[in-house]
Short mmCIF file of C-alpha atoms in Angstrom, two decimals:
data_model
loop_
_atom_site.label_atom_id
_atom_site.label_comp_id
_atom_site.label_asym_id
_atom_site.label_seq_id
_atom_site.Cartn_x
_atom_site.Cartn_y
_atom_site.Cartn_z
CA GLY O 122 5.81 11.10 84.34
CA ILE O 123 3.68 11.36 81.25
CA GLN O 124 1.82 8.27 80.07
CA VAL O 125 1.57 7.35 76.39
CA GLU O 126 -0.91 4.76 75.19
CA GLN O 127 -1.09 3.49 71.65
CA SER O 128 -3.86 1.52 70.03
CA PRO O 129 -4.39 -0.96 68.60
CA PRO O 130 -1.38 -2.98 69.79
CA ASP O 131 -1.48 -5.14 66.66
CA LEU O 132 -3.01 -4.69 63.24
CA ILE O 133 -3.14 -6.96 60.20
CA LEU O 134 -4.14 -5.47 56.87
CA GLN O 135 -4.42 -6.55 53.30
CA GLU O 136 -2.39 -4.53 50.85
CA GLY O 137 -4.38 -1.51 49.69
CA ALA O 138 -6.36 -1.09 52.90
CA ASN O 139 -6.41 2.06 55.02
CA SER O 140 -5.74 2.27 58.74
CA THR O 141 -5.76 4.68 61.66
CA LEU O 142 -3.38 4.40 64.59
CA ARG O 143 -4.05 6.31 67.78
CA CYS O 144 -1.83 7.79 70.47
CA ASN O 145 -3.27 9.11 73.74
CA PHE O 146 -1.13 11.03 76.22
CA SER O 147 -1.78 12.06 79.78
CA ASP O 148 -0.41 15.60 79.91
CA SER O 149 0.17 18.61 77.68
CA VAL O 150 3.08 18.16 75.31
CA ASN O 151 5.45 20.42 73.44
CA ASN O 152 6.74 17.74 71.11
CA LEU O 153 5.12 14.72 69.53
CA GLN O 154 6.75 12.48 66.99
CA TRP O 155 5.66 9.41 65.04
CA PHE O 156 8.28 6.84 64.09
CA HIS O 157 8.27 3.69 62.00
CA GLN O 158 10.57 0.90 63.11
CA ASN O 159 11.18 -1.33 60.14
CA PRO O 160 11.90 -5.06 60.35
CA TRP O 161 15.64 -4.30 60.41
CA GLY O 162 15.21 -2.25 63.57
CA GLN O 163 15.73 1.20 62.11
CA LEU O 164 13.68 4.03 63.65
CA ILE O 165 12.51 6.29 60.87
CA ASN O 166 11.04 9.72 61.52
CA LEU O 167 7.57 10.05 60.06
CA PHE O 168 6.19 13.24 61.58
CA TYR O 169 7.13 15.92 64.06
CA ILE O 170 3.64 17.12 64.98
CA PRO O 171 3.01 18.72 68.40
CA SER O 172 -0.24 20.10 66.96
CA GLY O 173 -2.17 20.34 63.71
CA THR O 174 -2.16 18.15 60.63
CA LYS O 175 0.61 17.11 58.28
CA GLN O 176 0.70 14.90 55.22
CA ASN O 177 3.52 13.06 53.54
CA GLY O 178 2.46 10.92 50.60
CA ARG O 179 0.18 8.14 51.76
CA LEU O 180 0.73 9.02 55.40
CA SER O 181 -0.83 11.82 57.36
CA ALA O 182 -1.00 12.73 61.03
CA THR O 183 -3.19 14.89 63.19
CA THR O 184 -2.52 15.99 66.76
CA VAL O 185 -5.27 17.54 68.86
CA ALA O 186 -3.17 18.81 71.74
CA THR O 187 -6.11 20.15 73.75
CA GLU O 188 -7.69 16.68 73.78
CA ARG O 189 -4.36 14.89 74.24
CA TYR O 190 -4.34 12.55 71.29
CA SER O 191 -2.72 12.07 67.93
CA LEU O 192 -3.73 9.97 64.94
CA LEU O 193 -1.61 8.47 62.20
CA TYR O 194 -3.39 7.59 58.96
CA ILE O 195 -1.97 5.14 56.49
CA SER O 196 -3.76 4.94 53.17
CA SER O 197 -3.40 2.34 50.43
CA SER O 198 -1.06 0.31 52.63
CA GLN O 199 1.87 -1.55 51.11
CA THR O 200 3.87 -4.48 52.42
CA THR O 201 6.77 -2.11 53.05
CA ASP O 202 4.59 -0.33 55.62
CA SER O 203 4.94 -3.36 57.91
CA GLY O 204 6.75 -2.81 61.16
CA VAL O 205 6.11 -1.09 64.46
CA TYR O 206 4.76 2.44 64.68
CA PHE O 207 5.74 4.43 67.74
CA CYS O 208 4.35 7.63 69.12
CA ALA O 209 6.72 9.58 71.37
CA VAL O 210 5.99 12.72 73.35
CA LEU O 211 7.88 15.36 75.25
CA SER O 212 6.30 17.13 78.17
CA GLY O 213 7.95 20.07 79.87
CA TYR O 214 11.70 19.68 80.02
CA SER O 215 11.79 15.92 80.16
CA THR O 216 12.87 13.73 77.28
CA LEU O 217 10.90 11.82 74.69
CA THR O 218 8.69 9.15 76.21
CA PHE O 219 7.65 6.36 73.88
CA GLY O 220 4.45 4.41 73.73
CA LYS O 221 4.58 0.62 73.41
CA GLY O 222 3.88 0.83 69.69
CA THR O 223 1.44 -0.62 67.17
CA MET O 224 2.72 -3.62 65.28
CA LEU O 225 1.44 -3.51 61.69
CA LEU O 226 1.57 -6.39 59.26
CA VAL O 227 0.50 -5.75 55.68
CA SER O 228 -0.03 -8.90 53.68
CA PRO O 229 0.04 -9.05 49.87
CA ASP E 54 19.66 8.39 56.36
CA SER E 55 19.06 10.39 59.55
CA GLY E 56 22.60 11.76 59.70
CA VAL E 57 23.24 10.13 63.09
CA THR E 58 26.00 7.52 62.94
CA GLN E 59 26.37 4.67 65.40
CA THR E 60 29.09 2.07 65.64
CA PRO E 61 29.32 -0.83 65.89
CA LYS E 62 26.08 -2.06 64.33
CA HIS E 63 26.37 -5.47 65.95
CA LEU E 64 28.33 -6.65 68.94
CA ILE E 65 28.51 -10.05 70.60
CA THR E 66 30.29 -10.40 73.90
CA ALA E 67 30.32 -12.44 77.08
CA THR E 68 28.95 -11.79 80.53
CA GLY E 69 31.23 -9.71 82.71
CA GLN E 70 32.81 -7.90 79.78
CA ARG E 71 32.82 -4.20 78.96
CA VAL E 72 31.87 -2.55 75.67
CA THR E 73 31.79 0.96 74.26
CA LEU E 74 29.19 2.19 71.82
CA ARG E 75 29.88 5.28 69.78
CA CYS E 76 27.57 7.91 68.33
CA SER E 77 28.16 10.87 66.04
CA PRO E 78 25.25 13.31 66.00
CA ARG E 79 23.88 15.12 62.98
CA SER E 80 25.93 18.10 61.91
CA GLY E 81 24.89 21.09 64.01
CA ASP E 82 23.08 19.10 66.69
CA LEU E 83 24.31 19.76 70.22
CA SER E 84 22.18 17.25 72.14
CA VAL E 85 22.76 13.52 72.20
CA TYR E 86 20.39 10.99 73.75
CA TRP E 87 20.85 7.30 74.45
CA TYR E 88 17.93 4.87 74.46
CA GLN E 89 17.76 1.15 75.14
CA GLN E 90 15.23 -1.08 73.42
CA SER E 91 14.67 -4.51 74.86
CA LEU E 92 11.81 -6.91 74.19
CA ASP E 93 10.29 -6.61 77.65
CA GLN E 94 10.94 -2.92 78.42
CA GLY E 95 10.32 -1.20 75.11
CA LEU E 96 12.22 2.00 74.31
CA GLN E 97 13.71 3.41 77.50
CA PHE E 98 15.56 6.69 77.85
CA LEU E 99 19.01 6.30 79.42
CA ILE E 100 20.80 9.64 79.38
CA GLN E 101 21.10 12.97 77.57
CA TYR E 102 24.08 15.24 76.96
CA TYR E 103 23.99 18.77 75.70
CA ASN E 104 27.15 20.45 74.46
CA GLY E 105 29.35 18.22 76.57
CA GLU E 106 27.34 18.38 79.78
CA GLU E 107 24.98 15.79 81.22
CA ARG E 108 21.48 17.19 80.88
CA ALA E 109 19.06 14.47 81.96
CA LYS E 110 19.22 10.98 83.33
CA GLY E 111 16.71 8.21 82.91
CA ASN E 112 16.78 4.56 83.85
CA ILE E 113 20.50 4.15 83.42
CA LEU E 114 22.20 1.46 85.50
CA GLU E 115 25.25 2.31 87.59
CA ARG E 116 27.23 -0.16 85.46
CA PHE E 117 26.58 2.11 82.47
CA SER E 118 28.16 5.49 81.85
CA ALA E 119 28.34 7.95 79.02
CA GLN E 120 30.10 11.09 77.96
CA GLN E 121 30.02 13.65 75.19
CA PHE E 122 33.32 14.87 73.82
CA PRO E 123 34.30 18.37 72.59
CA ASP E 124 33.65 17.31 68.99
CA LEU E 125 30.12 16.38 70.19
CA HIS E 126 30.37 12.67 69.55
CA SER E 127 29.24 10.52 72.45
CA GLU E 128 30.16 7.16 73.88
CA LEU E 129 28.09 4.82 76.00
CA ASN E 130 30.12 2.47 78.17
CA LEU E 131 28.51 -0.72 79.42
CA SER E 132 30.44 -2.74 81.98
CA SER E 133 30.05 -5.99 83.94
CA LEU E 134 27.64 -7.06 81.26
CA GLU E 135 24.76 -9.37 82.09
CA LEU E 136 22.52 -11.43 79.84
CA GLY E 137 19.72 -8.94 80.42
CA ASP E 138 21.77 -6.13 78.89
CA SER E 139 21.24 -7.68 75.47
CA ALA E 140 19.29 -5.04 73.58
CA LEU E 141 19.27 -2.53 70.77
CA TYR E 142 20.94 0.69 71.87
CA PHE E 143 19.95 3.82 70.01
CA CYS E 144 21.56 7.20 69.89
CA ALA E 145 19.53 10.24 68.88
CA SER E 146 20.41 13.88 68.40
CA SER E 147 18.63 17.20 68.30
CA VAL E 148 19.60 20.81 67.89
CA THR E 149 18.62 22.00 71.35
CA HIS E 150 18.58 20.61 74.87
CA ALA E 151 14.82 21.04 75.03
CA ALA E 152 14.38 18.30 72.43
CA GLY E 153 12.85 19.65 69.28
CA GLU E 154 12.72 16.91 66.70
CA LEU E 155 14.91 13.94 67.53
CA PHE E 156 16.68 11.93 64.85
CA PHE E 157 17.81 8.39 65.59
CA GLY E 158 20.77 6.40 64.43
CA GLU E 159 20.43 2.84 63.17
CA GLY E 160 21.25 1.39 66.56
CA SER E 161 23.86 -0.94 67.97
CA ARG E 162 22.60 -4.44 68.61
CA LEU E 163 24.33 -5.92 71.65
CA THR E 164 24.17 -9.61 72.40
CA VAL E 165 25.58 -10.84 75.70
CA LEU E 166 26.22 -14.59 75.86
#
């Protein structure tokens, strides 16, 4: 099946800093989603982005499908951004496959 | 709020017991997916139903079963529970069977003692 690798595995930031999270995948995809899992365990949809660029407030994402990667940008990070960020992809008619996530800690 | 409802939110039970987790998809969504999140295995796909029919199967144990009812809600049955079944169980839904955007419920946290 498709492989999904996320980097870095862990990230510690000071409030106000910017960061870039990366997701590499091993095959062509027809769906790619970014999720934030907050400290209470909830999985929150951030972006549905099989290709192109999207922005939502301080967050933006870019997927370059031909090169098999996606990037999630977090600007002016806040403590509420802490949690685990997952990239998940769909290839063919399979189901969403998740990466192992990037654990982000934003300190005040 | 994703629109996907899962109950119960927390469940504590003993080894050997059986539990049922329930999921109501977003209005209009025909596909329901079950995922298991454990510390050592990450988020693993278990099973998918589309409009009442099983559509895809992942790493679901034989002790586990699921179904989707005519009103499109789904239940995941876990039996002969073991300590290692302790995990967060998520339900997700999407409009189609080919998984456009998936929306996840808040999860059911199962603890087996």
